[in-house]
Short mmCIF file of C-alpha atoms and ligand atoms in Angstrom, two decimals:
data_model
loop_
_atom_site.label_atom_id
_atom_site.label_comp_id
_atom_site.label_asym_id
_atom_site.label_seq_id
_atom_site.Cartn_x
_atom_site.Cartn_y
_atom_site.Cartn_z
CA MET B 1 -42.03 -8.24 24.67
CA SER B 2 -44.20 -8.33 27.79
CA GLU B 3 -43.97 -11.07 30.41
CA ASN B 4 -47.73 -11.49 30.36
CA PRO B 5 -48.60 -14.13 27.74
CA ASN B 6 -51.96 -12.47 27.17
CA ASN B 7 -50.33 -9.24 26.09
CA TRP B 8 -49.87 -9.56 22.40
CA PRO B 9 -46.68 -8.06 20.99
CA LEU B 10 -46.77 -4.85 19.00
CA TRP B 11 -46.11 -4.94 15.26
CA GLU B 12 -45.20 -2.04 13.02
CA VAL B 13 -47.00 -2.20 9.69
CA PHE B 14 -45.59 -1.22 6.29
CA ILE B 15 -47.81 -1.12 3.22
CA GLN B 16 -46.81 -1.06 -0.40
CA SER B 17 -49.68 0.72 -2.05
CA LYS B 18 -48.73 -0.17 -5.59
CA ARG B 19 -46.37 -2.61 -7.19
CA GLY B 20 -43.00 -0.96 -7.70
CA LEU B 21 -43.36 1.61 -4.91
CA ASP B 22 -41.64 1.49 -1.50
CA HIS B 23 -43.28 -0.06 1.53
CA LYS B 24 -44.33 2.87 3.73
CA HIS B 25 -44.94 2.85 7.44
CA VAL B 26 -48.66 3.25 8.13
CA GLY B 27 -49.05 2.40 11.82
CA SER B 28 -49.00 -0.49 14.24
CA LEU B 29 -51.18 -3.12 15.86
CA HIS B 30 -51.05 -5.93 18.41
CA ALA B 31 -51.18 -9.55 17.30
CA PRO B 32 -50.02 -12.87 18.72
CA ASP B 33 -47.87 -13.77 15.71
CA ALA B 34 -46.69 -12.55 12.33
CA ARG B 35 -49.41 -14.32 10.36
CA LEU B 36 -52.22 -12.75 12.36
CA ALA B 37 -50.43 -9.42 12.34
CA ILE B 38 -50.54 -9.48 8.55
CA GLU B 39 -54.20 -10.49 8.48
CA ASN B 40 -55.13 -7.81 10.98
CA ALA B 41 -53.08 -5.25 9.08
CA ARG B 42 -55.04 -6.17 5.98
CA ASP B 43 -58.27 -5.48 7.85
CA VAL B 44 -57.08 -2.32 9.56
CA TYR B 45 -54.99 -0.63 6.91
CA THR B 46 -56.11 -1.81 3.48
CA ARG B 47 -59.89 -1.72 3.52
CA ARG B 48 -59.99 0.70 0.60
CA GLN B 49 -57.54 -1.01 -1.72
CA GLU B 50 -54.63 0.86 -0.19
CA GLY B 51 -52.42 -2.17 -0.37
CA ASN B 52 -50.64 -4.52 -2.67
CA SER B 53 -48.21 -5.95 -0.14
CA ILE B 54 -47.81 -5.84 3.64
CA TRP B 55 -44.74 -6.10 5.86
CA VAL B 56 -45.02 -6.47 9.61
CA VAL B 57 -42.02 -6.02 11.89
CA PRO B 58 -41.96 -6.62 15.67
CA ALA B 59 -41.92 -3.12 17.12
CA ASN B 60 -39.18 -4.04 19.57
CA ALA B 61 -36.97 -5.01 16.62
CA ILE B 62 -36.89 -1.41 15.46
CA SER B 63 -34.12 0.82 16.73
CA ALA B 64 -34.51 4.54 16.17
CA SER B 65 -32.35 7.64 16.39
CA GLN B 66 -33.06 9.88 19.38
CA PRO B 67 -34.93 13.17 18.78
CA ASP B 68 -32.41 14.86 21.10
CA ASP B 69 -29.60 13.77 18.82
CA ALA B 70 -31.20 15.31 15.77
CA GLU B 71 -28.95 18.39 15.68
CA MET B 72 -25.74 16.50 16.12
CA PHE B 73 -26.92 13.88 13.66
CA PHE B 74 -28.27 15.91 10.79
CA ASP B 75 -26.74 19.39 10.99
CA PRO B 76 -23.39 18.38 9.45
CA ALA B 77 -25.18 18.14 6.10
CA ASP B 78 -26.19 21.81 6.29
CA ASP B 79 -22.92 23.29 5.06
CA LYS B 80 -22.35 20.75 2.30
CA THR B 81 -24.22 22.49 -0.46
CA TYR B 82 -21.78 21.00 -2.95
CA ARG B 83 -23.77 17.76 -2.70
CA HIS B 84 -26.43 19.46 -4.81
CA PRO B 85 -26.22 19.92 -8.57
CA THR B 86 -27.19 23.60 -8.36
CA PHE B 87 -23.85 24.34 -6.62
CA TYR B 88 -21.97 24.09 -9.92
CA SER B 89 -21.77 26.74 -12.59
CA ILE B 90 -22.25 25.36 -16.05
CA PRO B 91 -21.06 27.45 -18.99
CA GLU B 92 -23.78 29.05 -21.01
CA GLY B 93 -25.07 26.97 -23.90
CA ALA B 94 -24.18 23.54 -22.54
CA LYS B 95 -27.18 21.25 -22.78
CA TYR B 96 -28.37 18.12 -20.99
CA ILE B 97 -26.15 18.57 -18.00
CA MET J 1 -35.54 -7.71 -32.53
CA ASN J 2 -36.13 -11.40 -32.90
CA ILE J 3 -37.49 -12.78 -29.67
CA GLN J 4 -38.42 -16.42 -29.29
CA PRO J 5 -41.66 -17.02 -27.44
CA PRO J 6 -41.13 -18.93 -24.17
CA VAL J 7 -42.89 -21.98 -25.60
CA LYS J 8 -40.14 -22.49 -28.13
CA VAL J 9 -37.47 -22.19 -25.48
CA PHE J 10 -39.16 -25.08 -23.72
CA LYS J 11 -39.29 -27.32 -26.73
CA ARG J 12 -35.56 -27.17 -27.05
CA LYS J 13 -35.15 -28.75 -23.63
CA ALA J 14 -35.02 -32.52 -23.12
CA LYS J 15 -38.41 -34.23 -23.32
CA PRO J 16 -39.97 -34.74 -19.89
CA ARG J 17 -39.92 -38.39 -19.00
CA THR J 18 -42.43 -38.92 -16.24
CA LEU J 19 -45.93 -37.57 -15.83
CA ALA J 20 -44.74 -35.63 -12.78
CA ASP J 21 -41.98 -34.03 -14.86
CA GLN J 22 -44.48 -33.20 -17.51
CA ASN J 23 -46.82 -31.56 -15.01
CA LYS J 24 -43.95 -29.62 -13.55
CA ASN J 25 -42.95 -28.34 -16.96
CA MET J 26 -46.53 -27.35 -17.80
CA GLU J 27 -46.70 -25.54 -14.50
CA ASN J 28 -43.44 -23.71 -15.15
CA GLN J 29 -44.57 -22.77 -18.60
CA GLU J 30 -47.77 -21.32 -17.22
CA LEU J 31 -45.88 -19.46 -14.53
CA GLU J 32 -43.50 -18.09 -17.09
CA GLU J 33 -46.36 -16.90 -19.27
CA ARG J 34 -47.99 -15.18 -16.33
CA PHE J 35 -44.65 -13.62 -15.39
CA GLN J 36 -44.20 -12.26 -18.91
CA GLU J 37 -47.74 -10.85 -18.89
CA LYS J 38 -46.91 -8.94 -15.73
CA VAL J 39 -43.72 -7.59 -17.26
CA ASP J 40 -45.54 -6.62 -20.46
CA ALA J 41 -48.17 -4.80 -18.42
CA GLU J 42 -45.35 -2.74 -16.82
CA LEU J 43 -45.97 -4.26 -13.40
CA LYS J 44 -42.83 -4.44 -11.25
CA ILE J 45 -41.60 -7.84 -10.16
CA GLU J 46 -41.10 -8.01 -6.39
CA PRO J 47 -38.82 -10.36 -4.41
CA LYS J 48 -41.57 -12.78 -3.39
CA ASP J 49 -43.02 -13.14 -6.90
CA TRP J 50 -42.31 -16.20 -8.98
CA MET J 51 -39.66 -15.47 -11.60
CA PRO J 52 -37.81 -17.57 -14.16
CA GLU J 53 -34.50 -18.85 -12.85
CA LYS J 54 -32.68 -17.17 -15.70
CA TYR J 55 -34.26 -13.80 -14.85
CA ARG J 56 -33.07 -14.16 -11.27
CA LYS J 57 -29.58 -15.18 -12.37
CA THR J 58 -29.30 -12.37 -14.89
CA LEU J 59 -30.31 -9.84 -12.24
CA VAL J 60 -27.97 -11.22 -9.59
CA ARG J 61 -25.10 -10.98 -12.05
CA GLN J 62 -26.02 -7.53 -13.30
CA ILE J 63 -26.82 -5.96 -9.93
CA SER J 64 -23.74 -7.36 -8.21
CA GLN J 65 -21.51 -6.27 -11.11
CA HIS J 66 -23.10 -2.86 -10.86
CA ALA J 67 -22.43 -2.79 -7.09
CA HIS J 68 -18.81 -3.84 -7.59
CA SER J 69 -18.40 -1.06 -10.16
CA GLU J 70 -19.54 1.55 -7.66
CA VAL J 71 -17.10 0.20 -5.09
CA VAL J 72 -14.08 -0.23 -7.38
CA GLY J 73 -14.99 3.10 -8.97
CA MET J 74 -13.94 4.80 -5.77
CA LEU J 75 -10.31 3.83 -6.35
CA PRO J 76 -9.36 5.93 -9.40
CA GLU J 77 -10.96 9.00 -7.84
CA GLY J 78 -9.69 8.25 -4.36
CA ASN J 79 -6.25 8.54 -5.92
CA TRP J 80 -6.71 12.34 -6.06
CA ILE J 81 -8.44 13.13 -2.76
CA GLY J 82 -5.13 13.87 -1.05
CA ARG J 83 -3.90 15.95 -3.98
CA ALA J 84 -6.99 17.94 -4.94
CA PRO J 85 -5.96 21.49 -5.92
CA SER J 86 -8.10 23.25 -3.30
CA LEU J 87 -10.04 22.54 -0.14
CA LYS J 88 -13.25 23.11 -2.06
CA ARG J 89 -12.37 20.52 -4.72
CA LYS J 90 -11.25 18.12 -2.03
CA ALA J 91 -14.55 18.39 -0.15
CA ILE J 92 -16.46 17.87 -3.40
CA LEU J 93 -14.41 14.84 -4.40
CA LEU J 94 -14.79 13.33 -0.95
CA ALA J 95 -18.55 13.82 -1.13
CA LYS J 96 -18.67 12.16 -4.53
CA VAL J 97 -16.60 9.16 -3.52
CA GLN J 98 -18.73 8.85 -0.39
CA ASP J 99 -21.83 8.76 -2.60
CA GLU J 100 -20.32 5.94 -4.67
CA ALA J 101 -19.79 3.87 -1.53
CA GLY J 102 -23.46 4.38 -0.74
CA HIS J 103 -24.44 3.35 -4.26
CA GLY J 104 -22.51 0.13 -3.82
CA LEU J 105 -24.43 -0.54 -0.64
CA TYR J 106 -27.89 0.13 -2.15
CA LEU J 107 -27.05 -2.29 -4.94
CA TYR J 108 -25.62 -5.04 -2.74
CA SER J 109 -28.86 -4.85 -0.75
CA ALA J 110 -30.95 -5.09 -3.92
CA ALA J 111 -28.97 -8.18 -4.93
CA GLU J 112 -29.64 -9.73 -1.54
CA THR J 113 -33.40 -9.57 -2.14
CA LEU J 114 -32.77 -12.19 -4.84
CA GLY J 115 -31.43 -14.70 -2.35
CA THR J 116 -27.69 -14.04 -2.58
CA THR J 117 -25.58 -13.42 0.51
CA ARG J 118 -23.41 -10.36 0.96
CA GLU J 119 -20.40 -12.47 1.95
CA LYS J 120 -20.52 -14.50 -1.24
CA THR J 121 -20.95 -11.45 -3.45
CA VAL J 122 -18.04 -9.62 -1.85
CA GLU J 123 -15.93 -12.75 -1.93
CA ASP J 124 -16.50 -13.06 -5.68
CA LEU J 125 -15.18 -9.54 -6.17
CA LEU J 126 -12.14 -10.07 -3.97
CA SER J 127 -11.21 -13.37 -5.60
CA GLY J 128 -11.43 -11.79 -9.05
CA LYS J 129 -14.29 -14.07 -10.10
CA ALA J 130 -16.82 -11.26 -10.45
CA LYS J 131 -16.60 -8.53 -13.04
CA TYR J 132 -17.00 -4.79 -12.66
CA SER J 133 -17.07 -2.01 -15.20
CA SER J 134 -13.84 -2.07 -17.21
CA ILE J 135 -13.56 1.70 -17.17
CA PHE J 136 -12.17 1.58 -13.66
CA ASN J 137 -9.13 -0.32 -14.86
CA TYR J 138 -7.76 2.87 -16.41
CA PRO J 139 -5.46 5.14 -14.38
CA THR J 140 -6.20 8.73 -13.29
CA LEU J 141 -2.93 10.40 -14.28
CA THR J 142 -3.65 14.10 -13.73
CA TRP J 143 -6.18 16.28 -11.93
CA ALA J 144 -7.99 16.75 -15.24
CA ASP J 145 -8.79 13.04 -15.16
CA ILE J 146 -11.06 13.72 -12.19
CA GLY J 147 -12.91 16.19 -14.40
CA ALA J 148 -13.06 13.72 -17.27
CA VAL J 149 -14.25 10.88 -15.03
CA GLY J 150 -17.11 12.95 -13.58
CA TRP J 151 -18.15 14.37 -16.92
CA LEU J 152 -17.74 11.27 -19.10
CA VAL J 153 -17.74 8.20 -16.86
CA ASP J 154 -20.51 9.36 -14.55
CA GLY J 155 -22.24 10.85 -17.59
CA ALA J 156 -22.26 7.51 -19.35
CA ALA J 157 -23.26 5.69 -16.17
CA ILE J 158 -26.15 8.11 -15.66
CA MET J 159 -27.52 7.33 -19.14
CA ASN J 160 -27.67 3.69 -18.19
CA GLN J 161 -28.98 4.36 -14.69
CA VAL J 162 -31.78 6.64 -15.81
CA MET J 163 -32.97 3.78 -18.02
CA LEU J 164 -32.69 1.37 -15.08
CA CYS J 165 -35.04 3.50 -12.96
CA ARG J 166 -37.70 1.79 -15.09
CA THR J 167 -36.27 -1.72 -14.92
CA SER J 168 -38.78 -4.49 -14.21
CA TYR J 169 -37.35 -5.62 -10.87
CA GLY J 170 -38.79 -3.45 -8.08
CA PRO J 171 -35.87 -3.30 -5.61
CA TYR J 172 -33.37 -2.57 -8.43
CA ALA J 173 -35.57 0.18 -9.87
CA ARG J 174 -36.02 1.80 -6.47
CA ALA J 175 -32.29 1.71 -5.74
CA MET J 176 -31.72 3.37 -9.11
CA VAL J 177 -34.13 6.22 -8.41
CA ARG J 178 -32.17 7.04 -5.28
CA ILE J 179 -28.84 6.71 -7.05
CA CYS J 180 -29.86 8.91 -9.97
CA LYS J 181 -30.89 11.66 -7.60
CA GLU J 182 -27.48 11.57 -5.97
CA GLU J 183 -25.59 11.25 -9.24
CA SER J 184 -26.87 14.55 -10.47
CA PHE J 185 -23.98 16.53 -9.00
CA HIS J 186 -21.30 14.03 -10.06
CA GLN J 187 -21.37 14.81 -13.73
CA ARG J 188 -21.71 18.54 -13.20
CA GLN J 189 -18.72 18.79 -10.87
CA GLY J 190 -16.64 16.93 -13.46
CA TYR J 191 -17.78 19.17 -16.27
CA GLU J 192 -17.09 22.22 -14.14
CA ILE J 193 -13.50 21.05 -13.54
CA MET J 194 -13.02 20.61 -17.29
CA SER J 195 -14.59 23.96 -18.02
CA VAL J 196 -12.37 25.77 -15.50
CA LEU J 197 -9.22 24.04 -16.80
CA SER J 198 -10.01 24.79 -20.40
CA LYS J 199 -10.34 28.49 -19.57
CA GLY J 200 -7.05 28.41 -17.67
CA THR J 201 -3.42 28.48 -18.78
CA PRO J 202 -2.38 26.78 -22.04
CA GLU J 203 -0.95 23.96 -19.91
CA GLN J 204 -4.26 23.51 -18.10
CA LEU J 205 -6.14 23.47 -21.37
CA GLU J 206 -3.72 20.89 -22.70
CA MET J 207 -4.19 18.79 -19.58
CA ALA J 208 -7.98 18.86 -20.01
CA GLN J 209 -7.68 17.89 -23.67
CA ASP J 210 -5.29 15.07 -22.84
CA ALA J 211 -7.70 13.67 -20.24
CA LEU J 212 -10.56 13.82 -22.75
CA ASN J 213 -8.37 12.04 -25.31
CA ARG J 214 -7.66 9.19 -22.94
CA TRP J 215 -11.16 8.79 -21.46
CA TRP J 216 -13.33 9.27 -24.54
CA TRP J 217 -13.12 5.82 -26.10
CA PRO J 218 -13.17 3.83 -22.86
CA SER J 219 -16.30 5.83 -21.91
CA LEU J 220 -18.01 4.77 -25.14
CA MET J 221 -17.09 1.17 -24.34
CA MET J 222 -18.99 1.46 -21.05
CA PHE J 223 -22.26 0.95 -22.93
CA GLY J 224 -21.14 -2.56 -23.78
CA PRO J 225 -20.82 -4.45 -27.05
CA SER J 226 -22.83 -3.53 -30.08
CA ASP J 227 -26.40 -4.89 -30.05
CA ALA J 228 -25.58 -7.49 -32.68
CA GLU J 229 -22.71 -8.82 -30.55
CA SER J 230 -24.53 -8.71 -27.25
CA PRO J 231 -25.88 -12.20 -26.56
CA ASN J 232 -27.85 -11.40 -23.37
CA SER J 233 -29.47 -8.27 -24.70
CA ALA J 234 -32.56 -9.85 -26.28
CA ALA J 235 -33.63 -11.68 -23.13
CA SER J 236 -32.96 -8.60 -20.98
CA MET J 237 -35.09 -6.48 -23.30
CA LYS J 238 -37.91 -9.01 -23.32
CA TRP J 239 -37.91 -9.07 -19.52
CA LYS J 240 -37.59 -5.28 -19.47
CA ILE J 241 -34.47 -5.45 -17.32
CA LYS J 242 -33.05 -3.22 -20.04
CA ARG J 243 -35.27 -0.77 -21.85
CA GLN J 244 -32.90 0.67 -24.42
CA SER J 245 -30.15 -1.02 -26.38
CA ASN J 246 -26.43 -0.42 -25.85
CA ASP J 247 -26.10 1.28 -29.22
CA GLU J 248 -29.08 3.56 -28.65
CA LEU J 249 -27.76 4.80 -25.31
CA ARG J 250 -24.25 5.22 -26.70
CA GLN J 251 -25.54 7.37 -29.56
CA ILE J 252 -27.51 9.67 -27.26
CA PHE J 253 -24.44 10.01 -25.05
CA ILE J 254 -22.27 10.98 -28.01
CA ASP J 255 -24.77 13.51 -29.34
CA ARG J 256 -25.01 15.23 -25.96
CA THR J 257 -21.34 15.10 -25.04
CA VAL J 258 -20.02 16.47 -28.33
CA GLN J 259 -22.12 19.57 -27.80
CA GLN J 260 -20.83 19.96 -24.24
CA ALA J 261 -17.23 19.61 -25.45
CA GLU J 262 -17.78 22.33 -28.03
CA VAL J 263 -19.06 24.75 -25.41
CA ILE J 264 -15.84 24.48 -23.40
CA GLY J 265 -13.59 24.40 -26.44
CA LEU J 266 -12.36 20.82 -26.26
CA THR J 267 -12.04 18.46 -29.22
CA ILE J 268 -13.46 14.94 -29.26
CA PRO J 269 -10.62 12.60 -30.31
CA ASP J 270 -12.46 11.05 -33.25
CA PRO J 271 -11.51 12.14 -36.79
CA ASP J 272 -14.62 10.42 -38.16
CA LEU J 273 -17.00 12.43 -36.02
CA LYS J 274 -19.45 14.25 -38.28
CA TRP J 275 -22.95 15.66 -37.84
CA ASN J 276 -25.49 13.90 -40.00
CA GLU J 277 -28.16 16.51 -40.66
CA GLU J 278 -30.61 14.03 -42.16
CA ALA J 279 -30.45 11.56 -39.28
CA LYS J 280 -30.04 14.40 -36.74
CA LYS J 281 -27.21 12.59 -35.02
CA TYR J 282 -23.45 12.22 -35.16
CA ALA J 283 -21.69 9.70 -37.32
CA TRP J 284 -18.58 8.55 -35.53
CA GLY J 285 -15.60 6.18 -35.76
CA THR J 286 -15.16 2.62 -34.59
CA ILE J 287 -14.53 1.33 -31.11
CA ASP J 288 -11.45 -0.82 -30.62
CA TRP J 289 -13.18 -3.88 -29.19
CA THR J 290 -9.89 -5.75 -28.96
CA GLU J 291 -8.84 -3.26 -26.32
CA PHE J 292 -12.18 -3.68 -24.54
CA ASN J 293 -11.98 -7.47 -24.52
CA ASN J 294 -8.42 -7.28 -23.35
CA VAL J 295 -9.32 -5.11 -20.37
CA VAL J 296 -12.33 -7.31 -19.56
CA ALA J 297 -10.02 -10.33 -19.65
CA GLY J 298 -7.92 -8.74 -16.92
CA ASN J 299 -5.12 -7.14 -18.91
CA GLY J 300 -6.04 -3.48 -18.57
CA PRO J 301 -3.54 -1.00 -17.15
CA CYS J 302 -4.88 -1.23 -13.57
CA ASN J 303 -6.80 -4.53 -13.21
CA LYS J 304 -4.24 -6.03 -10.83
CA GLU J 305 -3.77 -2.85 -8.85
CA ARG J 306 -7.54 -2.49 -8.28
CA LEU J 307 -7.96 -6.02 -6.95
CA VAL J 308 -4.91 -5.70 -4.74
CA ALA J 309 -6.28 -2.42 -3.35
CA ARG J 310 -9.71 -3.92 -2.66
CA ASN J 311 -8.24 -6.96 -0.96
CA LYS J 312 -5.90 -4.80 1.10
CA ALA J 313 -8.77 -2.59 2.25
CA HIS J 314 -10.85 -5.64 3.10
CA ASP J 315 -8.05 -7.32 5.04
CA GLU J 316 -7.05 -4.17 6.87
CA GLY J 317 -10.68 -3.60 7.84
CA ALA J 318 -10.97 -7.06 9.43
CA TRP J 319 -10.14 -5.83 12.92
CA VAL J 320 -12.89 -3.20 12.69
CA ARG J 321 -15.47 -5.82 11.79
CA GLU J 322 -14.22 -8.11 14.53
CA ALA J 323 -14.19 -5.35 17.12
CA ALA J 324 -17.74 -4.32 16.22
CA MET J 325 -18.97 -7.89 16.62
CA ALA J 326 -17.13 -8.32 19.91
CA TYR J 327 -18.63 -5.09 21.23
CA ALA J 328 -22.15 -6.15 20.16
CA ALA J 329 -21.69 -9.53 21.86
CA LYS J 330 -20.46 -7.85 25.04
CA LYS J 331 -23.46 -5.48 25.06
CA ALA J 332 -25.87 -8.36 24.50
CA LYS J 333 -24.30 -10.24 27.40
CA GLN J 334 -24.57 -7.19 29.67
CA LYS J 335 -28.22 -6.81 28.76
CA ALA J 336 -28.97 -10.47 29.44
CA ALA J 337 -27.22 -10.34 32.84
FE1 LIG W 401 -21.13 5.33 -10.60
FE1 LIG W 402 -22.65 5.93 -8.43
FE1 LIG W 403 -21.33 8.79 -9.64
#
């Protein structure tokens, strides 16, 4: 967070659009504290009934993978086709499997 | 199903003595009615919503037992990773066991949204206080058992898990959706193993049949006691934690699996199994519930071995956890300096 007390911290906003669904990242905003971040998020991101629940997380609390690491990180899954059900041959006639 | 309305449940409790008590009870009753309305309207319950204490307790027990089952379930299959008959089968089995570890994690996290701590939940497993699915207290004696486990044990688990994708508690339902997606290869790889073995040498066919013979009845027990004998079922159905009864799910599983066995030329070890054309379902024999209760009580063939293995893994992993914490502390100190 900034040294300047007038610089409000950044919050990442997650909205659950409907009961039962995941909270999805929708964007961010600045606010002095969590309570105001939630109120502002309500005003900014849910004006058209987009929301049922809001989470705000201090942006500096989020750690992310590096775009440059993407290959090293995600490529190992490429040759593991056996993690998918279509990899297996099922004898003809077998149902519900 | 005979479900008591919440009002009646209240009347059975001790009479409130003070006015404050009385107000509190009225309030709870109202909250409980509103909660039930939400459930009836198919609205998911989320962690911050008010919920009856018994609903919370039931979920904590069920979700943590489910998590423990995923974790302990790695042991019987892990037994064959080093002895898988080919590199291909080994890679598949590794991927499956890896998935199960992930499933345990999703479920432990869902349990934590109900106010439990991870430490306590894990401790309850390690001390033997918590239960997990009894099926994992049976040994995997031959390679065919890996086929039978995938086909039957994951098959039975999937029946239950597909139902739980619609359970009333949001975080549990969402974990289940993810799990079901990943499960989809588990059953198929097991069935493929059985199918390959049954087309193999007479010995291989015999091995597949023997595995089916040993895993069939314990798999049917996985659905739990009969509805009439299942004391928690009514409340779980009312709260839509469960959406189908144990017996219903078991019957669907039997009807599907018998057909699959026929296709690969294996015989279900039940002399009473008979297609009922009128009811369009199989009539079948009786489950030995004495065996089930015995295994639940801790006397199955592998109960002790499983707990010892879990505790050993936990103890031997201590230095990794300690090292990770020490490294994090060192990094934090460097950053502060
Ligand atoms: Fe499982
Ligand atoms: Fe699983
Ligand atoms: Fe599985």
